[in-house]
Amino acid sequence: MNRYLLYLNAKRCIGCHGCEIHCKVNKNLPVGPILCEISHEPLKNVRGVPKTEYSFRSCYQCEDPYCVSICPTNAMQKREDGIVFIDYDACIGCMACAGACPWQIPQYNPATGKAVKCDYCIDRIDKGLKPACVTKCTTHALKFVELQEF
Amino acid sequence: MGKTIWSMCGMCSVRCPIKVEVDDGDISWIEGNPHILDRALCPKGSAGKALYNDSERPQTPLIRRSGRGAGNWDPVSWETAIDYIGEKLERIIDKYGARAIMMSCRGGPWADLYKAFIHALGSPNFTNHDSACGRNVHHASLSIYGLGRKGFVYDIKNAKHLVLFGRNILAALRVAEVNQVMDMLDQGGTLTYVDVRQTLTGVKAQNFFQVKPGTDYALALGMINEVLRIGAYDKEFVDKYTIGFEKLEEFIQPYTAAWAAKECGVKEKKIKSFVEQIGADRPKVIFHPGWMLSRYRDSFYHSRALQILNVLMGNIETKGGQIFAKGPGDCGVKGLRTLDSQIPKPEEKRADGVGWKYKHFDKGPGLFHLFYDTMTTQDPYPIKALICHRHDPFNCFPDPQAQKDALANVDLLISVDTHYSEFGWFSDVILPESTYLERDTGIATQKGPKPRFIVRRKAVETRFNTKPGWEIYKLLAERMGVGKYFPYETIEDYWNWQLEPTGFKIEDFDEKGFVSLTDKPIMYDRENLEGKFKTPSGKIEIISSKLEDAGLPSLKPYEPPCKPPKGKFRLVFGRSPIHAHGHTINNPLLNELLPENTLWINKRVADRLGLNDGDLADVVSDTFKGTVKVHVTEFIHPEAVYTVHGFGRQVPLQSRAYHAGLSDQKLMEGLLLHMDEAGGGLCLCEKFVTVRRSPRNPRRSVEL
């Protein structure tokens, strides 16, 4: 059962793409991999005002992730709290995970020669902090939500 | 072991307070100061680390070896560079006097340093970029309130209605301000947006007016007319604090909502319903008077009209309105000591004519573009040296070729900057300043209802042979024999010297990176604002005696904009939240998100020209041509084409930005001296360009 969720309050999002950079800088990523993305539909005229809404996408942290089962070295793992993360010591950069993922979420990091993906900033979460994208979101439109069972 | 450094961002000119975490001498984390910004930071702010790590920036002082702009540089030591400059400046002073030296910057809280240097040399010629930015707004504000454009802060968060004319506030991205806008919207406030195209600010608006390019002033006049017609203004406030209201009533007669609707290409009904809304929302209605408003030939009067609307709303010194920016004096604290105040003011008249030829302009930084005229005509005297601090006139002002022609008469060009600017690449000496993460900076005052002192502190050691500004000007001043005006050896000396009159110590900044000068916001008594308006009459001057004395009307009759000649389009420009104009185009991470700009063009027009979204188009002015991908959209006026400013850079050592995208300012041929006579701002949206399908769109490829 996934414990966490990244939620975008689209009303507050201004489409500045800050989250994408906050993420990259925190993970020390070079030009190439981008682990989360803000996108929007083409503008549409709504009662005289051209409008659009932003959406946020990163790893879906699947319940039954194909990337985990295909990984030949067991580097890709799913934690009890639902986070799918990479054990970088075990990763050999074969990128089978990207091929198995319906959305090609895992990406190749040319700086390390290994795969990389959104893991909700696992190191920060374990320190009681929030993911980089949420912490520094320009307008605090992104929220890190802890799901509760009814 | 990690350490925390309180500092100020330097990626754009907003200078957001930041907190930097450093581990083993390297930056591990940058966030907005949690006490002020609740950790929020924009994309540029995070990409500061990539700037620090980038090697495509000047790494040591450089002296030009062959022709200007050829890119042959001798890397030299600081001693050699300072001595080279010293000798050249001495020769210029001997032959032409100190007045032949001019200094430009991009304003901001640390301008004291550069201003002090040029004044210490004995030259009055201090200037900045503002005639291509906010001069019209500044002068409009001065003419109405006697206070410059920073005389008020806008309490957007508590406003009920924010009205933006082409002020793309969410893309301009001042983090605190953007959050105020979003808070206002969350609390049910209304946003009205006016532009020639839709923007990422406009998509949040409830009211959107897509106006014909160049008719903003008409719409503002129509709004004033309707406000007066239905009596939706604060009569008491107007009676008490303004002069010239009767003249406004008379002047505004012909400019009805119906007239404005026709002129601007919007619906009369929409203007009327908007005015009804603000009538109900006032006084918590803010008409943003514009930021970069060097656009049309009537931009100054447009900004004045917006300020008149603010006054009619009675939004001064009220929650959700315009609040007087309070300084240390309002908190019973003495201000920071400044270097410039210790230096005798040069008595020489300014070479740009401001203060004697143009008496209605603010003498402070004058008007940079007028110096180009002086360089060419040598009237009133020659200009022989130009120092640009963190300022790239080739990026900021129109028509770089015309600027280069004028600069042929100038013997010494110096660029002090953290990166290669287009001007720097053309100049004679580059003095590389350390990036904001690698340098300390003097203490700054941030005014507002809760004023504060704030400091930037160095987070990491310099990667290259660069120096901070405070040291560069100290070295130059020492070499020029005026070192006594820079009474410090270390940054700590400088801070303590600045702070001495205030009673604070630099240690007071250790806890949060700033010191608040008051616990509670300071508000003046709105019933008792006498003496707060610094106009000659002490009132809000709808009719400005200063303008009238200069032979300029306070209320200018509207003249319609020129229609684009057949087959041409009005070139307009703007910004993206990813980039800070030309400054960040080469930043690896920001470049990755926005590596080149596009040309926005109306769908119907594009169809006619045979252009599909993503096709390459040639954009041609008189002699300059750029080629760029088009973005075809129905949400831009058919008379205009739009692009993000800052691209089309031609510094070979910036490999990522080199020749990427389109440069709007290079297309603006002939606009360098095209100034709004009343406001001093340039008219940067007065260029018409031809757009055609580029032959570079591949049809066949027949290479061997």
mmCIF file of C-alpha atoms in Angstrom, chain A residues 9-34 36 42-54 121 124 129-141, chain B residues 26 28-32 37-47 49-50 53 170-171 173 175 178-180 182-183 185-186 198-200 202-208 210 270 577-578 588-590 592-593 600 633-635 656:
data_model
loop_
_atom_site.group_PDB
_atom_site.id
_atom_site.type_symbol
_atom_site.label_atom_id
_atom_site.label_comp_id
_atom_site.label_asym_id
_atom_site.label_seq_id
_atom_site.Cartn_x
_atom_site.Cartn_y
_atom_site.Cartn_z
ATOM 1 C CA ASN A 9 -2.921 22.196 -6.580
ATOM 2 C CA ALA A 10 -3.302 23.269 -10.212
ATOM 3 C CA LYS A 11 -5.039 26.475 -9.179
ATOM 4 C CA ARG A 12 -1.856 27.648 -7.478
ATOM 5 C CA CYS A 13 0.614 26.312 -10.033
ATOM 6 C CA ILE A 14 1.976 29.019 -12.322
ATOM 7 C CA GLY A 15 3.844 26.711 -14.687
ATOM 8 C CA CYS A 16 7.301 28.006 -13.780
ATOM 9 C CA HIS A 17 8.859 24.508 -13.896
ATOM 10 C CA GLY A 18 10.734 25.222 -10.677
ATOM 11 C CA CYS A 19 9.987 21.701 -9.425
ATOM 12 C CA GLU A 20 11.895 20.196 -12.348
ATOM 13 C CA ILE A 21 15.006 22.177 -11.506
ATOM 14 C CA HIS A 22 14.673 21.762 -7.725
ATOM 15 C CA CYS A 23 14.610 18.005 -8.350
ATOM 16 C CA LYS A 24 17.548 17.975 -10.720
ATOM 17 C CA VAL A 25 19.743 20.087 -8.470
ATOM 18 C CA ASN A 26 18.916 18.011 -5.400
ATOM 19 C CA LYS A 27 19.801 14.795 -7.206
ATOM 20 C CA ASN A 28 22.866 16.402 -8.772
ATOM 21 C CA LEU A 29 21.683 15.507 -12.258
ATOM 22 C CA PRO A 30 23.452 16.703 -15.391
ATOM 23 C CA VAL A 31 21.697 17.824 -18.559
ATOM 24 C CA GLY A 32 19.647 14.835 -19.740
ATOM 25 C CA PRO A 33 17.422 13.197 -17.177
ATOM 26 C CA ILE A 34 14.374 15.171 -15.983
ATOM 27 C CA CYS A 36 9.295 15.281 -12.996
ATOM 28 C CA PRO A 42 -3.267 23.907 -25.311
ATOM 29 C CA LEU A 43 -5.075 27.126 -24.367
ATOM 30 C CA LYS A 44 -8.838 27.073 -24.727
ATOM 31 C CA ASN A 45 -11.232 29.974 -24.663
ATOM 32 C CA VAL A 46 -13.410 29.762 -21.562
ATOM 33 C CA ARG A 47 -15.957 32.607 -21.313
ATOM 34 C CA GLY A 48 -13.652 35.071 -23.017
ATOM 35 C CA VAL A 49 -10.472 34.076 -21.189
ATOM 36 C CA PRO A 50 -7.943 31.720 -22.784
ATOM 37 C CA LYS A 51 -7.373 29.122 -20.069
ATOM 38 C CA THR A 52 -5.357 26.043 -19.361
ATOM 39 C CA GLU A 53 -4.544 23.930 -16.358
ATOM 40 C CA TYR A 54 -1.178 22.542 -15.347
ATOM 41 C CA CYS A 121 13.672 12.204 -2.353
ATOM 42 C CA ARG A 124 15.051 13.638 2.645
ATOM 43 C CA LEU A 129 11.875 16.435 5.305
ATOM 44 C CA LYS A 130 9.726 16.776 2.216
ATOM 45 C CA PRO A 131 10.771 16.100 -1.385
ATOM 46 C CA ALA A 132 12.797 18.881 -3.027
ATOM 47 C CA CYS A 133 10.045 19.747 -5.530
ATOM 48 C CA VAL A 134 7.521 20.223 -2.721
ATOM 49 C CA THR A 135 9.822 22.042 -0.320
ATOM 50 C CA LYS A 136 10.854 24.713 -2.799
ATOM 51 C CA CYS A 137 7.773 24.899 -5.039
ATOM 52 C CA THR A 138 7.585 28.585 -5.985
ATOM 53 C CA THR A 139 3.958 28.993 -4.981
ATOM 54 C CA HIS A 140 3.646 25.948 -2.679
ATOM 55 C CA ALA A 141 1.268 24.429 -5.196
ATOM 56 C CA ASP B 26 30.240 22.362 -1.891
ATOM 57 C CA SER B 28 24.262 20.857 -1.138
ATOM 58 C CA TRP B 29 21.010 22.802 -0.991
ATOM 59 C CA ILE B 30 19.618 26.258 -1.749
ATOM 60 C CA GLU B 31 16.165 27.324 -0.627
ATOM 61 C CA GLY B 32 14.234 30.545 -0.092
ATOM 62 C CA LEU B 37 9.662 32.934 1.687
ATOM 63 C CA ASP B 38 8.742 29.726 3.489
ATOM 64 C CA ARG B 39 11.561 28.038 1.505
ATOM 65 C CA ALA B 40 10.014 28.804 -1.898
ATOM 66 C CA LEU B 41 12.437 29.418 -4.709
ATOM 67 C CA CYS B 42 12.037 29.800 -8.463
ATOM 68 C CA PRO B 43 13.735 27.622 -11.112
ATOM 69 C CA LYS B 44 16.502 30.175 -11.599
ATOM 70 C CA GLY B 45 17.200 30.210 -7.871
ATOM 71 C CA SER B 46 17.850 26.481 -7.774
ATOM 72 C CA ALA B 47 19.903 26.655 -10.956
ATOM 73 C CA LYS B 49 24.383 25.894 -8.397
ATOM 74 C CA ALA B 50 24.758 25.226 -12.114
ATOM 75 C CA ASN B 53 29.709 24.943 -11.508
ATOM 76 C CA LEU B 170 3.779 35.479 -12.682
ATOM 77 C CA ALA B 171 6.488 35.111 -15.335
ATOM 78 C CA LEU B 173 8.549 35.926 -10.891
ATOM 79 C CA VAL B 175 8.760 34.877 -5.450
ATOM 80 C CA VAL B 178 3.841 35.784 -6.955
ATOM 81 C CA ASN B 179 2.740 34.190 -3.695
ATOM 82 C CA GLN B 180 0.812 37.326 -2.846
ATOM 83 C CA MET B 182 -1.854 33.399 -5.598
ATOM 84 C CA ASP B 183 -2.964 34.140 -2.025
ATOM 85 C CA LEU B 185 -6.783 34.501 -5.822
ATOM 86 C CA ASP B 186 -7.164 31.813 -3.143
ATOM 87 C CA GLN B 198 -2.315 35.463 -23.522
ATOM 88 C CA THR B 199 0.387 34.771 -20.940
ATOM 89 C CA LEU B 200 0.881 32.488 -17.994
ATOM 90 C CA GLY B 202 -3.464 35.859 -18.000
ATOM 91 C CA VAL B 203 -4.594 32.244 -17.741
ATOM 92 C CA LYS B 204 -5.277 32.891 -14.050
ATOM 93 C CA ALA B 205 -7.430 35.933 -14.780
ATOM 94 C CA GLN B 206 -11.200 36.242 -14.565
ATOM 95 C CA ASN B 207 -11.231 39.221 -16.965
ATOM 96 C CA PHE B 208 -9.024 39.269 -20.027
ATOM 97 C CA GLN B 210 -6.794 41.281 -25.654
ATOM 98 C CA LYS B 270 -16.829 44.205 -20.777
ATOM 99 C CA PRO B 577 9.933 32.328 -15.706
ATOM 100 C CA ILE B 578 12.860 30.115 -16.733
ATOM 101 C CA PRO B 588 23.089 24.449 -18.346
ATOM 102 C CA LEU B 589 19.928 23.553 -16.422
ATOM 103 C CA LEU B 590 17.827 26.513 -17.507
ATOM 104 C CA GLU B 592 17.849 22.556 -20.984
ATOM 105 C CA LEU B 593 14.282 23.660 -20.229
ATOM 106 C CA TRP B 600 4.376 33.703 -31.553
ATOM 107 C CA THR B 633 -1.668 30.373 -31.700
ATOM 108 C CA GLU B 634 -5.016 32.096 -31.872
ATOM 109 C CA PHE B 635 -4.196 33.906 -28.639
ATOM 110 C CA ARG B 656 24.886 26.489 -25.288
#
